[in-house]
Coordinates of C-alpha atoms in Angstrom, one line a residue:
M1 CA -1.7 15.1 0.5
P2 CA -1.0 11.2 1.4
K3 CA -3.6 8.9 0.0
T4 CA -5.0 5.7 0.7
F5 CA -4.8 2.6 -1.5
N6 CA -8.6 2.8 -1.9
E7 CA -8.0 6.5 -3.2
L8 CA -5.6 5.5 -5.5
M9 CA -7.6 2.8 -7.1
R10 CA -10.5 5.2 -7.3
E11 CA -8.6 7.4 -9.1
A12 CA -7.2 4.7 -11.3
R13 CA -10.8 3.5 -12.3
A14 CA -11.6 6.7 -13.3
A15 CA -8.6 7.2 -15.5
A16 CA -8.6 4.0 -17.3
R17 CA -11.4 1.3 -18.2
E18 CA -11.5 -2.2 -16.8
V19 CA -13.0 -4.9 -19.0
W20 CA -13.8 -8.8 -18.1
P21 CA -12.4 -11.5 -20.1
D22 CA -14.8 -11.9 -22.8
E23 CA -14.5 -8.3 -23.6
A24 CA -10.7 -8.5 -23.4
A25 CA -10.6 -11.4 -25.8
R26 CA -12.7 -9.6 -28.4
L27 CA -10.3 -6.4 -27.9
V28 CA -7.3 -8.6 -28.7
Q29 CA -8.8 -10.4 -31.8
S30 CA -9.8 -6.9 -33.2
G31 CA -6.1 -5.6 -33.0
A32 CA -5.4 -4.6 -29.2
R33 CA -2.0 -5.5 -27.9
L34 CA -2.1 -7.8 -24.9
V35 CA 0.7 -6.7 -22.1
D36 CA 1.6 -9.0 -19.3
V37 CA 2.9 -6.6 -16.3
R38 CA 3.5 -9.0 -13.8
E39 CA 7.2 -10.0 -12.9
Q40 CA 9.3 -12.8 -14.4
D41 CA 8.7 -15.5 -12.2
E42 CA 4.8 -15.0 -12.5
W43 CA 5.3 -15.1 -16.5
E44 CA 7.3 -18.3 -16.2
Q45 CA 4.6 -20.2 -14.3
G46 CA 2.2 -19.3 -17.2
H47 CA 0.5 -16.6 -19.4
I48 CA -1.9 -15.6 -22.3
P49 CA -0.5 -16.7 -25.8
G50 CA 0.6 -13.7 -27.6
A51 CA 0.9 -11.5 -24.9
L52 CA 3.8 -8.7 -24.6
H53 CA 5.6 -9.2 -21.3
L54 CA 6.6 -5.8 -19.8
A55 CA 7.2 -6.1 -15.9
R56 CA 5.3 -3.5 -13.9
S57 CA 8.6 -2.5 -12.5
Y58 CA 10.0 -1.7 -15.9
L59 CA 7.0 -0.5 -17.7
E60 CA 7.0 2.9 -18.1
Q61 CA 10.9 2.7 -18.9
E62 CA 10.2 -0.1 -21.8
I63 CA 6.7 0.6 -23.2
E64 CA 7.8 3.6 -25.5
A65 CA 10.3 0.9 -27.3
A66 CA 7.8 -2.2 -27.4
V67 CA 4.8 0.0 -28.5
P68 CA 5.7 3.3 -29.9
D69 CA 2.6 4.1 -31.3
R70 CA 0.6 5.6 -28.5
T71 CA -2.7 5.2 -30.4
T72 CA -2.5 1.4 -29.9
P73 CA -5.2 0.0 -27.8
L74 CA -3.4 -2.1 -25.1
V75 CA -5.2 -4.4 -22.8
L76 CA -3.2 -4.8 -19.5
Y77 CA -3.4 -7.7 -17.0
C78 CA -1.6 -8.9 -13.7
A79 CA -2.6 -11.6 -11.3
G80 CA -5.8 -10.1 -10.2
G81 CA -6.3 -6.9 -11.8
V82 CA -4.8 -4.5 -9.2
R83 CA -1.4 -3.7 -10.6
S84 CA -2.9 -3.5 -14.4
L85 CA -5.2 -1.0 -13.4
L86 CA -2.5 1.2 -11.7
A87 CA -0.5 0.8 -14.8
A88 CA -3.0 1.3 -17.0
R89 CA -3.5 4.9 -15.2
E90 CA 0.2 5.4 -15.8
L91 CA 0.3 4.7 -19.4
R92 CA -2.8 7.2 -19.8
E93 CA -0.4 9.9 -18.3
M94 CA 2.1 9.0 -20.6
G95 CA -0.3 10.0 -23.5
Y96 CA -1.3 6.3 -24.5
A97 CA -4.9 6.7 -25.7
E98 CA -6.4 3.6 -24.6
P99 CA -4.8 1.5 -21.8
I100 CA -7.4 -0.9 -20.5
S101 CA -7.2 -3.0 -17.6
L102 CA -8.2 -7.1 -17.1
A103 CA -10.7 -7.3 -14.5
G104 CA -10.0 -10.4 -12.3
G105 CA -6.4 -10.7 -14.1
F106 CA -4.6 -14.1 -15.1
E107 CA -6.2 -15.7 -12.6
L108 CA -9.9 -15.2 -13.9
W109 CA -9.0 -15.6 -17.2
K110 CA -7.3 -19.4 -16.3
S111 CA -10.4 -20.0 -14.0
E112 CA -12.7 -19.6 -16.9
G113 CA -10.8 -22.2 -19.1
R114 CA -9.6 -19.5 -21.6
P115 CA -6.0 -20.5 -23.5
W116 CA -2.8 -19.8 -21.6
T117 CA 0.9 -21.2 -21.9
Q118 CA 3.3 -22.4 -19.8
P119 CA 6.8 -21.7 -21.6
K120 CA 10.1 -23.7 -21.2
V121 CA 11.6 -22.2 -18.1
L122 CA 15.4 -21.5 -18.8
T123 CA 17.8 -22.7 -16.1
L124 CA 20.2 -20.3 -14.2
E125 CA 23.2 -21.4 -16.7
Q126 CA 21.4 -21.1 -19.7
K127 CA 20.3 -17.6 -18.6
R128 CA 23.5 -16.4 -18.2
R129 CA 24.8 -18.1 -21.3
Y130 CA 22.3 -16.7 -23.6
S131 CA 21.7 -13.4 -21.6
R132 CA 22.4 -11.2 -24.8
H133 CA 19.3 -13.3 -26.5
L134 CA 17.3 -12.6 -23.6
L135 CA 17.4 -8.9 -24.1
I136 CA 16.3 -8.9 -27.5
P137 CA 12.6 -8.7 -28.0
E138 CA 12.7 -10.8 -31.0
V139 CA 14.4 -13.8 -29.4
G140 CA 13.5 -13.6 -25.4
A141 CA 13.1 -16.3 -23.2
E142 CA 10.5 -17.7 -25.5
G143 CA 12.6 -17.6 -28.8
Q144 CA 15.6 -19.0 -26.9
A145 CA 13.7 -21.9 -25.5
Q146 CA 12.6 -22.4 -29.3
L147 CA 16.0 -22.8 -30.2
L148 CA 16.9 -25.0 -27.6
D149 CA 14.3 -27.4 -29.1
S150 CA 15.3 -26.8 -32.5
R151 CA 17.2 -29.5 -35.0
V152 CA 19.4 -28.2 -37.6
L153 CA 21.4 -30.6 -39.8
F154 CA 24.6 -29.8 -41.8
I155 CA 25.4 -31.4 -45.0
G156 CA 29.3 -31.1 -44.7
A157 CA 31.6 -29.9 -42.2
G158 CA 33.8 -28.1 -44.4
G159 CA 34.6 -24.5 -44.7
L160 CA 30.9 -23.3 -44.9
G161 CA 29.8 -25.6 -42.1
S162 CA 32.6 -24.6 -39.9
S163 CA 31.9 -21.1 -38.9
A164 CA 27.8 -21.8 -39.3
M165 CA 27.9 -24.8 -36.9
L166 CA 30.0 -22.9 -34.3
Y167 CA 27.8 -19.8 -34.1
L168 CA 24.6 -21.9 -34.2
A169 CA 25.7 -24.0 -31.2
A170 CA 26.8 -20.9 -29.5
A171 CA 23.3 -19.5 -30.2
G172 CA 21.8 -22.7 -28.2
V173 CA 20.4 -24.7 -31.0
G174 CA 19.6 -27.9 -29.2
T175 CA 20.8 -30.5 -31.7
I176 CA 23.1 -30.2 -34.7
G177 CA 23.5 -33.1 -37.1
I178 CA 26.5 -33.4 -39.3
V179 CA 26.7 -35.4 -42.1
D180 CA 30.3 -36.0 -43.8
F181 CA 32.4 -39.0 -44.7
D182 CA 35.7 -37.3 -44.7
V183 CA 38.6 -37.0 -42.6
V184 CA 40.5 -33.8 -41.4
D185 CA 43.3 -33.1 -43.8
L186 CA 46.2 -30.2 -43.1
S187 CA 44.9 -28.6 -46.5
N188 CA 41.2 -28.2 -44.8
L189 CA 42.8 -26.0 -41.9
Q190 CA 42.8 -22.8 -44.2
R191 CA 39.4 -22.4 -44.0
Q192 CA 37.7 -25.2 -41.9
V193 CA 38.1 -23.6 -38.6
V194 CA 35.9 -26.1 -36.7
H195 CA 38.8 -28.4 -36.9
T196 CA 42.4 -28.3 -35.5
T197 CA 46.0 -29.4 -36.2
D198 CA 46.0 -32.2 -33.7
R199 CA 42.7 -33.7 -35.2
V200 CA 44.3 -34.2 -38.9
G201 CA 43.4 -37.5 -39.7
Q202 CA 40.3 -37.7 -37.7
K203 CA 36.9 -38.0 -38.9
K204 CA 35.4 -34.8 -39.6
T205 CA 32.1 -35.6 -37.9
D206 CA 34.4 -36.5 -34.7
S207 CA 36.4 -33.4 -35.0
A208 CA 33.5 -31.0 -35.4
A209 CA 31.4 -32.8 -32.6
E210 CA 34.4 -32.3 -30.3
A211 CA 34.6 -28.5 -31.0
I212 CA 30.7 -27.9 -30.7
R213 CA 31.1 -29.8 -27.3
A214 CA 33.8 -27.9 -26.2
L215 CA 31.8 -24.4 -27.1
N216 CA 28.5 -25.6 -25.7
P217 CA 28.3 -28.8 -23.8
G218 CA 24.3 -28.6 -23.9
V219 CA 24.4 -29.2 -27.6
E220 CA 23.4 -32.6 -28.9
V221 CA 25.5 -33.7 -31.7
V222 CA 24.2 -36.5 -34.2
A223 CA 27.0 -37.6 -36.5
Y224 CA 26.3 -39.3 -39.8
D225 CA 29.7 -40.6 -41.1
E226 CA 28.3 -41.3 -44.3
M227 CA 27.8 -39.7 -47.9
L228 CA 24.5 -38.3 -48.5
A229 CA 22.7 -40.4 -51.4
E230 CA 19.4 -41.3 -52.6
D231 CA 19.2 -44.4 -50.6
N232 CA 19.8 -42.6 -47.1
V233 CA 18.6 -39.0 -47.7
A234 CA 15.1 -39.5 -46.6
R235 CA 16.4 -41.1 -43.4
I236 CA 19.1 -38.5 -42.5
I237 CA 16.8 -35.5 -42.9
E238 CA 14.0 -36.6 -41.2
G239 CA 12.9 -34.6 -38.2
Y240 CA 14.9 -31.7 -38.8
D241 CA 13.7 -28.2 -38.8
V242 CA 16.4 -26.6 -41.0
I243 CA 19.0 -27.9 -43.3
L244 CA 22.2 -25.9 -44.2
D245 CA 23.7 -27.1 -47.4
G246 CA 27.4 -27.2 -47.5
T247 CA 27.9 -29.6 -50.2
D248 CA 30.6 -29.6 -52.9
T249 CA 29.0 -31.5 -55.5
F250 CA 26.0 -30.8 -57.8
E251 CA 24.7 -34.7 -57.6
T252 CA 24.4 -34.2 -53.8
R253 CA 22.9 -30.8 -54.3
Y254 CA 20.0 -32.3 -56.4
T255 CA 19.8 -35.3 -54.0
L256 CA 19.1 -33.0 -51.0
N257 CA 17.1 -30.5 -52.7
D258 CA 14.7 -32.9 -54.1
A259 CA 14.5 -35.0 -50.7
A260 CA 13.9 -31.4 -48.7
V261 CA 11.3 -30.5 -51.1
R262 CA 9.2 -33.8 -50.5
A263 CA 9.9 -33.6 -46.6
G264 CA 8.8 -29.7 -46.6
I265 CA 12.2 -28.7 -44.9
P266 CA 13.8 -25.5 -45.7
V267 CA 17.2 -25.6 -47.1
V268 CA 19.8 -22.7 -46.4
H269 CA 22.1 -23.0 -49.3
A270 CA 25.6 -21.4 -50.1
S271 CA 28.4 -22.0 -52.3
V272 CA 31.7 -20.1 -52.9
F273 CA 34.4 -19.9 -55.6
R274 CA 37.9 -18.1 -55.1
F275 CA 36.7 -14.8 -53.9
E276 CA 33.0 -15.2 -54.8
G277 CA 30.0 -16.5 -52.8
Q278 CA 26.1 -17.0 -53.3
L279 CA 23.3 -17.5 -50.6
T280 CA 19.6 -18.1 -50.7
V281 CA 17.1 -20.1 -48.8
F282 CA 15.0 -22.8 -50.2
Q283 CA 11.5 -22.8 -48.6
P284 CA 9.5 -25.5 -50.4
Y285 CA 6.5 -24.1 -52.6
A286 CA 7.1 -20.6 -50.7
G287 CA 9.9 -20.0 -53.3
P288 CA 12.3 -21.6 -56.1
C289 CA 14.2 -24.6 -55.4
Y290 CA 17.6 -25.6 -56.2
R291 CA 16.4 -27.1 -59.6
C292 CA 14.4 -24.0 -60.3
L293 CA 17.5 -22.2 -60.5
Y294 CA 19.8 -24.9 -62.2
P295 CA 17.7 -27.0 -64.0
T296 CA 21.0 -29.2 -65.1
A297 CA 24.4 -29.3 -63.6
P298 CA 26.9 -27.3 -65.6
P299 CA 29.9 -29.3 -67.2
P300 CA 32.8 -29.6 -64.5
E301 CA 35.2 -27.3 -65.9
L302 CA 32.7 -24.3 -65.9
A303 CA 32.4 -24.7 -61.8
P304 CA 35.3 -26.7 -60.6
G305 CA 35.6 -27.4 -56.7
C306 CA 38.0 -25.4 -54.4
S307 CA 40.3 -28.3 -54.8
V308 CA 40.8 -27.3 -58.3
A309 CA 40.1 -23.5 -58.3
G310 CA 40.9 -22.5 -54.8
V311 CA 38.9 -20.4 -52.3
L312 CA 40.1 -17.2 -50.2
G313 CA 40.0 -19.0 -46.7
V314 CA 37.7 -16.4 -45.4
V315 CA 35.2 -16.5 -47.9
P316 CA 33.3 -19.8 -46.9
G317 CA 33.8 -18.5 -43.3
T318 CA 31.7 -15.4 -44.6
L319 CA 29.3 -17.3 -46.3
G320 CA 28.8 -19.6 -43.3
L321 CA 28.2 -16.9 -40.8
L322 CA 25.4 -15.6 -43.2
Q323 CA 24.0 -19.0 -43.7
A324 CA 23.8 -19.3 -39.8
T325 CA 21.9 -15.9 -39.7
E326 CA 19.1 -17.1 -42.0
A327 CA 18.8 -20.3 -40.3
L328 CA 18.3 -18.4 -37.1
K329 CA 15.7 -16.2 -38.7
V330 CA 13.8 -19.2 -40.1
L331 CA 13.9 -21.1 -36.7
L332 CA 12.6 -17.9 -34.6
G333 CA 10.2 -16.6 -37.6
I334 CA 11.7 -13.2 -37.6
G335 CA 12.8 -10.9 -40.3
E336 CA 13.0 -11.5 -44.0
P337 CA 14.6 -14.8 -44.8
L338 CA 16.2 -15.1 -48.3
V339 CA 13.5 -17.0 -49.7
G340 CA 13.2 -16.1 -53.4
R341 CA 16.4 -14.1 -53.3
L342 CA 19.6 -14.8 -54.2
L343 CA 22.3 -12.9 -52.5
I344 CA 25.8 -12.5 -54.6
Y345 CA 29.1 -11.8 -52.6
D346 CA 32.3 -10.4 -53.9
A347 CA 35.2 -10.2 -51.5
L348 CA 37.7 -8.2 -53.8
D349 CA 35.4 -5.1 -53.9
M350 CA 33.3 -6.2 -50.6
S351 CA 30.2 -5.8 -52.6
F352 CA 26.6 -7.6 -52.4
Q353 CA 24.1 -7.7 -55.0
E354 CA 20.6 -9.4 -54.8
L355 CA 18.6 -11.2 -57.4
K356 CA 15.0 -11.8 -57.3
L357 CA 14.0 -15.3 -57.9
R358 CA 10.7 -17.0 -58.8
R359 CA 9.7 -20.7 -58.6
D360 CA 9.2 -22.6 -61.8
P361 CA 5.8 -23.8 -62.3
H362 CA 7.4 -26.7 -64.5
C363 CA 10.1 -27.6 -62.0
P364 CA 10.3 -31.5 -61.7
A365 CA 10.7 -30.9 -57.9
C366 CA 8.7 -28.3 -56.9
G367 CA 6.5 -27.1 -60.0
D368 CA 2.8 -27.2 -60.1
G369 CA 2.7 -30.8 -61.4
A370 CA 5.0 -32.2 -58.6
A371 CA 3.2 -34.1 -55.8
Q372 CA 3.1 -31.9 -52.6
S373 CA 2.3 -32.8 -48.9
G374 CA -0.2 -31.3 -46.8
A375 CA 2.4 -29.4 -45.0
T376 CA 4.3 -27.9 -47.9
K377 CA 0.9 -27.0 -49.9
A378 CA -0.1 -25.0 -46.7
A379 CA 3.4 -23.5 -46.6
G380 CA 3.2 -22.3 -50.1
A381 CA -0.5 -21.1 -49.9
S382 CA 0.8 -19.1 -46.9
A383 CA 3.6 -17.4 -48.8
G384 CA 1.3 -16.2 -51.4
T385 CA 2.6 -18.5 -54.3
S386 CA 0.0 -20.0 -55.9
A387 CA 1.0 -18.7 -59.6
P388 CA 4.7 -18.4 -59.7
Q389 CA 6.3 -17.5 -62.9
A390 CA 9.4 -18.8 -64.3
Q391 CA 12.3 -16.2 -64.5
P392 CA 15.4 -16.2 -66.5
L393 CA 18.4 -16.3 -64.2
V394 CA 21.8 -14.4 -64.7
A395 CA 23.5 -16.2 -61.8
R396 CA 26.0 -18.8 -62.7
P397 CA 26.4 -21.7 -60.3
L398 CA 29.3 -22.0 -58.3
G399 CA 31.2 -25.1 -57.6
G400 CA 32.8 -26.5 -54.4
A401 CA 31.7 -25.3 -51.1
S402 CA 34.2 -26.9 -48.9

């Protein structure tokens, strides 16, 4: 038989519980999942921090993937408490054990002075450009906005940097800094795909900036046409969220490492040699740094650069893509970055091996006796690395990365 709206609401209240903001906050604090069932435009105008956004029009279709465990307590809210109550009834029928509706909805929550946030709203062009990111729950609109506000610094615009900077620009990283004092040479083009034949002789920073802007004009490019050294490293790296190390000398790697540890900035490191590559993430005080892995530089004959030993052109491209992947994970706070893990790649047999690494408590850069800033101390403590142990390494350092 036909039912009136009031009858539907009575049935919904009989099927699902309503709670006021005080109790809702306690439930969420004790582990309940907060779900916003309003439409996208309402969500963009403001929402409760930590809420999962599943619009009412797609709730039944998407809830199973978002919350597969039907025993999870759910606190649903809309603008005023009507749609969330009806949604709670539907989820009860789907087998969810504890769907609860927030009485008064977001408007009451906000009027009581409780915390809420207003996300950065993407433009229509940005929504189209990054539409595939927006479909991924681990990224979504908030993650994409975070990428747009992020700053990534590349040390080197060579083979590693070429693929990594193109993909991070495509992903929407808002600011990309590039440190390189060299010019494009014809011999670079076998692997440094950010450059082109018509830009031979041009500064690498200018060439890379041109390619990035052609791919994504919304990215700001900051060029540093200088060699990274002790007297400029602190100035250059300041304000960046992640650094991608594509250097080709051990001296520069140590300079970058020590400065990044002092500044508390994670470094995604990669190096290549002929058909081989290595990759890891140096998160200050949450894992080892470069000096933990290689306390001293090897003799040049044991780790020659690409200009001496050669390199298969696709190898730095492969490692650069992996660097970009790790950078995105760090920026978005998702997955398990390669902190304390060294990935070893061999292109000839297409194999990947992984070594577990530990921070050296006697390391002069990040050891227990080294000076830590408050930020890096907190990062190390939160990662559970209060008593790291030194570990012998079997990996050999690789030479040139460009």
